[in-house]
Coordinates of C-alpha atoms in Angstrom, one line a residue:
X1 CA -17.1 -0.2 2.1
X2 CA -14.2 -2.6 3.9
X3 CA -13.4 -5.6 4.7
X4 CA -11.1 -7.0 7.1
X5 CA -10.4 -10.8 7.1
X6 CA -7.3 -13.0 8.7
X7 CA -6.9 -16.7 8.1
X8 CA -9.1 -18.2 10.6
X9 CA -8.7 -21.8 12.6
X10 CA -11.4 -23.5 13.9
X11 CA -10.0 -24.2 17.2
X12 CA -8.1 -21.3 17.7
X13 CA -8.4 -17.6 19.0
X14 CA -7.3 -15.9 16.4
X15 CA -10.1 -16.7 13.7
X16 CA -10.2 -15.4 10.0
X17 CA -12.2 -12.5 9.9
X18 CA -13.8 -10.7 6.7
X19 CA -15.4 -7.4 7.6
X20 CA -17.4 -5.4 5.6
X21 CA -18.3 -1.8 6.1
X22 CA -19.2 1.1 4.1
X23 CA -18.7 4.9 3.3
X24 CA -18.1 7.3 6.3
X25 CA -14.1 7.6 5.7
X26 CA -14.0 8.4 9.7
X27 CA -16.0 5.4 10.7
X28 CA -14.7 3.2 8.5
X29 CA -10.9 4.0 9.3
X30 CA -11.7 3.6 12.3
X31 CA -13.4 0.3 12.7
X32 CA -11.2 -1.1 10.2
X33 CA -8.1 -0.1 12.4
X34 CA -8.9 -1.7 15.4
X35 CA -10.3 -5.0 13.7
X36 CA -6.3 -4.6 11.9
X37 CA -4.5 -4.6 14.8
X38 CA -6.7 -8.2 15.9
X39 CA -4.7 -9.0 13.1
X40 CA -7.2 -9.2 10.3
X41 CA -6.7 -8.4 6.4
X42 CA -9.0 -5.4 5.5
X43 CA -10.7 -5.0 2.1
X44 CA -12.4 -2.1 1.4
X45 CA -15.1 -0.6 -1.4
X46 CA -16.3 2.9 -1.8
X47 CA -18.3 4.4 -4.6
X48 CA -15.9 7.3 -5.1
X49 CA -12.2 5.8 -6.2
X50 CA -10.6 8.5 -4.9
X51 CA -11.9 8.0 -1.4
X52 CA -11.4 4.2 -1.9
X53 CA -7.6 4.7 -2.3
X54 CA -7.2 7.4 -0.1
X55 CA -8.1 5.0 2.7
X56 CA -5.9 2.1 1.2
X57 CA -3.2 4.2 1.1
X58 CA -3.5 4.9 5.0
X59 CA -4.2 1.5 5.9
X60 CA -1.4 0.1 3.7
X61 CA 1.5 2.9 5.3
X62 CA -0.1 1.4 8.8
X63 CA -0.6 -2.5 8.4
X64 CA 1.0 -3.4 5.2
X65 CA 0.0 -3.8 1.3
X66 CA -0.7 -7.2 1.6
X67 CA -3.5 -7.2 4.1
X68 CA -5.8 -4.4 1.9
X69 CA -8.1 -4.9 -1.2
X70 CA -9.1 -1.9 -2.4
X71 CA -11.9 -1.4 -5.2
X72 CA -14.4 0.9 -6.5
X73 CA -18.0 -0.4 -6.2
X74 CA -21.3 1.2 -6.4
X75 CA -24.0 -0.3 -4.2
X76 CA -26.7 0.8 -6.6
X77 CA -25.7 -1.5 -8.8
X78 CA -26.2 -5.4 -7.7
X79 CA -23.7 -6.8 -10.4
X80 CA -20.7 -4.5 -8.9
X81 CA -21.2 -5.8 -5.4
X82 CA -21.6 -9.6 -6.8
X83 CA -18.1 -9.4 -8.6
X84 CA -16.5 -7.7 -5.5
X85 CA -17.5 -10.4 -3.2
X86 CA -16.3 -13.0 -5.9
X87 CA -13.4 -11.4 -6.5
X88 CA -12.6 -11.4 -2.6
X89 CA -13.9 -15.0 -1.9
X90 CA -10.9 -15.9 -4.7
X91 CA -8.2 -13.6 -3.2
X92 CA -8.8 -14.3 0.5
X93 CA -11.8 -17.2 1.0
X94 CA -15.4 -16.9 2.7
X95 CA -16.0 -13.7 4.8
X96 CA -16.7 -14.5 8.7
X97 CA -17.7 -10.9 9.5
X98 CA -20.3 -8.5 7.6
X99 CA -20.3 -4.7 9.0
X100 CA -22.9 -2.8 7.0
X101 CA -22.0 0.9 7.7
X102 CA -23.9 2.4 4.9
X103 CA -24.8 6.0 4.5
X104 CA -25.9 8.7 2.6
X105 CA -28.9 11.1 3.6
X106 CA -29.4 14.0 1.5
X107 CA -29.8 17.6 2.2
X108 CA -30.9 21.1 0.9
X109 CA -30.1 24.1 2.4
X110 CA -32.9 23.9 4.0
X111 CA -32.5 20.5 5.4
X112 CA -33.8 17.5 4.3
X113 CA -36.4 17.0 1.7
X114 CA -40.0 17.7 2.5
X115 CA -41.7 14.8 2.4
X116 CA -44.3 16.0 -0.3
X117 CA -40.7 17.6 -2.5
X118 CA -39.1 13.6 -2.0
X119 CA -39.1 12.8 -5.5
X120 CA -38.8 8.6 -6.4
X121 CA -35.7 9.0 -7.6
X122 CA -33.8 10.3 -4.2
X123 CA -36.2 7.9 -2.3
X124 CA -34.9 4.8 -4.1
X125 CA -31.3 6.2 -3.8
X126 CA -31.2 6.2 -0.7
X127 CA -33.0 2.5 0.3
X128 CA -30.6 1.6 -2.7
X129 CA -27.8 2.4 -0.7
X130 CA -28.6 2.0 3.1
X131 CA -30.9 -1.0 3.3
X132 CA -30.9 -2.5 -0.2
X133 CA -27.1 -3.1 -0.4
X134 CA -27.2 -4.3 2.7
X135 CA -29.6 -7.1 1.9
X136 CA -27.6 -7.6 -1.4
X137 CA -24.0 -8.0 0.4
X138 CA -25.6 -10.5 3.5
X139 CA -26.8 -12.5 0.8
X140 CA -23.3 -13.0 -0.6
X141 CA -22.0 -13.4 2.3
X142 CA -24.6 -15.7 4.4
X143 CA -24.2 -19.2 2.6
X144 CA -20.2 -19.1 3.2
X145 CA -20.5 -17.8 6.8
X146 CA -23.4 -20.9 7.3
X147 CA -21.2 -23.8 5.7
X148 CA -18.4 -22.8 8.0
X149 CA -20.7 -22.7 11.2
X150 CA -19.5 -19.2 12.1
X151 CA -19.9 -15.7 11.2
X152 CA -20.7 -11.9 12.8
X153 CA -23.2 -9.2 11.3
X154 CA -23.4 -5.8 12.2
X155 CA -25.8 -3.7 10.4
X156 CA -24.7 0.3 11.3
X157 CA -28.1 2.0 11.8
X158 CA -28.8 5.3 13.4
X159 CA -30.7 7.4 16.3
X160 CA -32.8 8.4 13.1
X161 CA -34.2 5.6 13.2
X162 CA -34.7 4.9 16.7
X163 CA -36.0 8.4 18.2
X164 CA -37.6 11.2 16.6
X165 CA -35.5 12.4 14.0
X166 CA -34.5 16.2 14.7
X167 CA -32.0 16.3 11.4
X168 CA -32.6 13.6 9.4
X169 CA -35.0 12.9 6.0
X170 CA -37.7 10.4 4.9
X171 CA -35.6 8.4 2.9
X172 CA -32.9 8.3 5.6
X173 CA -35.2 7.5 8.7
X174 CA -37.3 5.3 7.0
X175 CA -33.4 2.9 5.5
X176 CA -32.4 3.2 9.1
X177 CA -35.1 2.0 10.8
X178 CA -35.8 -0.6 8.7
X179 CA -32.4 -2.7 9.5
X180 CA -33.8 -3.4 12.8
X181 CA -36.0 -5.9 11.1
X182 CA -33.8 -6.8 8.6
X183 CA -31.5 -8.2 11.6
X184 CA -34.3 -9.8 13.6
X185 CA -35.4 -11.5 10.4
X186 CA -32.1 -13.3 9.8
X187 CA -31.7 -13.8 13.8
X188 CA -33.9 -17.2 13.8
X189 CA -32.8 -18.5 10.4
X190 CA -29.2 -17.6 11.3
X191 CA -28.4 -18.6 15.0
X192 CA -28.6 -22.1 15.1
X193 CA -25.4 -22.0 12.7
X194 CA -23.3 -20.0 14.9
X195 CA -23.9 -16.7 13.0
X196 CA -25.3 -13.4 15.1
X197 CA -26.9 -10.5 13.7
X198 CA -26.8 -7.1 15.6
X199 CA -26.9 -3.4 14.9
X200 CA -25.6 -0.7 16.3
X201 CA -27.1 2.8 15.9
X202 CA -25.0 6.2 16.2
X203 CA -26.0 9.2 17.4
X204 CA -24.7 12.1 16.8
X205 CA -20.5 11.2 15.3
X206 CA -18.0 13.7 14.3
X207 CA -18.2 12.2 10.7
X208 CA -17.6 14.3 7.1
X209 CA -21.6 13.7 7.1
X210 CA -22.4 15.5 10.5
X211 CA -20.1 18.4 8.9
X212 CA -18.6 20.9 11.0
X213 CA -18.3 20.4 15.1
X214 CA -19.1 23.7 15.1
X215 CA -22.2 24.3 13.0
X216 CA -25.6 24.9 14.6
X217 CA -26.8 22.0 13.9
X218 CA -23.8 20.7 15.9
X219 CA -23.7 22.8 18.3
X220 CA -27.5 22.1 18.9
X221 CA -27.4 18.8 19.3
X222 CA -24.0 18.9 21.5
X223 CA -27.2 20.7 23.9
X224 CA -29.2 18.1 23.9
X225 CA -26.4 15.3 24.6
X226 CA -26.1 14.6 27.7
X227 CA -22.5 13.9 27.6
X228 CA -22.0 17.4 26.5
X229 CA -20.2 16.5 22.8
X230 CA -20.6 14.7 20.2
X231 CA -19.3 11.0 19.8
X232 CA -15.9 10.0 18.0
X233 CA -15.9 7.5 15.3
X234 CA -13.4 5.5 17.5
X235 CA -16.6 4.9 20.1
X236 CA -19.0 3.6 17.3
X237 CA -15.5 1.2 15.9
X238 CA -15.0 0.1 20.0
X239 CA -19.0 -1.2 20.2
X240 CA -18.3 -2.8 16.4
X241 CA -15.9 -4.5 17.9
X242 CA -17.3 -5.8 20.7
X243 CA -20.1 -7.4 18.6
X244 CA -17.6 -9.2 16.1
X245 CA -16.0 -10.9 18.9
X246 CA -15.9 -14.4 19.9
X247 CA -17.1 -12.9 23.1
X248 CA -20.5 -11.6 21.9
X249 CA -21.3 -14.8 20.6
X250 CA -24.6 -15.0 22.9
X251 CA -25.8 -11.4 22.1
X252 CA -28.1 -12.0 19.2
X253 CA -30.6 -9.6 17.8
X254 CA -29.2 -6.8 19.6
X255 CA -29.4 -2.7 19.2
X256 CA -26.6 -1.1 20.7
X257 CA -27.2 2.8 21.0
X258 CA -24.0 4.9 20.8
X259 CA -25.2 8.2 21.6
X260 CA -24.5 9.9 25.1
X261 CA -27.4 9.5 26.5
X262 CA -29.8 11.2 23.6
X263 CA -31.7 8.4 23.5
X264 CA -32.4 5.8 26.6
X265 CA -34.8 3.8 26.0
X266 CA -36.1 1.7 28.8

């Protein structure tokens, strides 16, 4: 998870920003990059500390100490993502963006889990992580973002959960496709206070969680794309972007597909 945030004035261009993303080092990095060189702060939570300061540390050589927060949070647990959200709203104030780029679909080596093999406790993992901490981080951030009159969502969802899902699970499918509604749910209780809600669902990225650009898998799906390759974190950051700006401010309730071509749908 990161967040990116810059002292924001009301009348001005350059607006304070608080981002928040999760896992996906690639995705992240990259988002978190280009919402830097807006000039924002970046904070940023993982589950795994090691991965958390790995990413600090590449931010901080880049932009500078003093614009990353760094901790260690598991989005299983509730309390951990209420004292990180605290502990950012003292350091750097209310959050005016929330980008929800949670992930984690597990595999066997044969694949995903079989739907009658999914046991409760890998079903609930995953919603835990890609849907439930979602809910659990707009909620902390949603009442600050509505006081000030301004704030950007962007959930990260997937072609999983838009399409037929040729490499995905259950679990995964099912967490994706459910932040559609999520966002359309918040769209009419949101808008009215200057706050949009969008998603934006991936296809297939060169991520540590597609694996290999040259595994079957990948090399399958790079078939079926018709752009011919995969997609680069930097593409799914670029559409982010665009969706956190003061110049998507009328798209509302959107789903932006980032996927070659894979999926079109009318």
């Amino acid at each position: 998870m990161l967040v990116q945030a810059t002292n924001r004035l009301r009348q001005a261009s350059a607006r304070r920003r608080s981002k928040h993303l999760f896992n996906r080092a690639k995705a992240v990095l990259a988002t978190s990059r280009l919402l830097l060189e807006r000039g924002c702060r970046v904070a940023l939570f993982g589950q795994k500390l090691v991965n958390v300061e790995s990413a600090a540390q590449a931010l901080c050589q880049d932009f500078g100490s003093e614009r990353v927060f760094a901790r260690a949070v598991d989005l299983g647990e509730p309390a951990q993502i209420t004292s990180f959200f605290r502990e950012l709203d003292d350091c750097w104030g209310r959050a005016d963006i929330l980008v929800c780029n949670a992930g984690i679909s597990p595999k066997g080596l044969n694949g995903p889990t079989p739907l009658q093999e999914i046991t409760l406790q890998e079903w609930n993992t995953v919603l835990s992580v890609n849907l439930t901490g979602t809910m659990l981080c707009c909620q902390a951030v949603l009442p600050g973002m509505s006081a000030q009159g301004f704030g950007r969502v962007v959930l990260v969802g997937s072609i999983a959960g838009r399409a037929l899902p040729r490499i995905a699970g259950t679990a995964y499918v099912t967490s994706k496709a459910a932040l559609a509604g999520f966002a359309r749910s918040l769209v009419p209780r949101y808008a009215a206070v200057g706050i949009t809600v969008n998603v934006v669902a991936p296809g297939r990225i060169a991520t540590e969680m597609a694996g290999p650009r040259d595994s079957a898998v990948n090399r399958a799906a790079v078939a079926r794309i018709p752009a011919g390759r995969m997609g680069e974190p930097e593409e799914v950051a670029a559409a982010i972007g665009f969706l956190t700006s003061d110049t998507a401010a009328f798209i509302n309730g959107a789903i932006i597909d980032v996927n070659g071509g894979e999926y079109a749908p009318l």
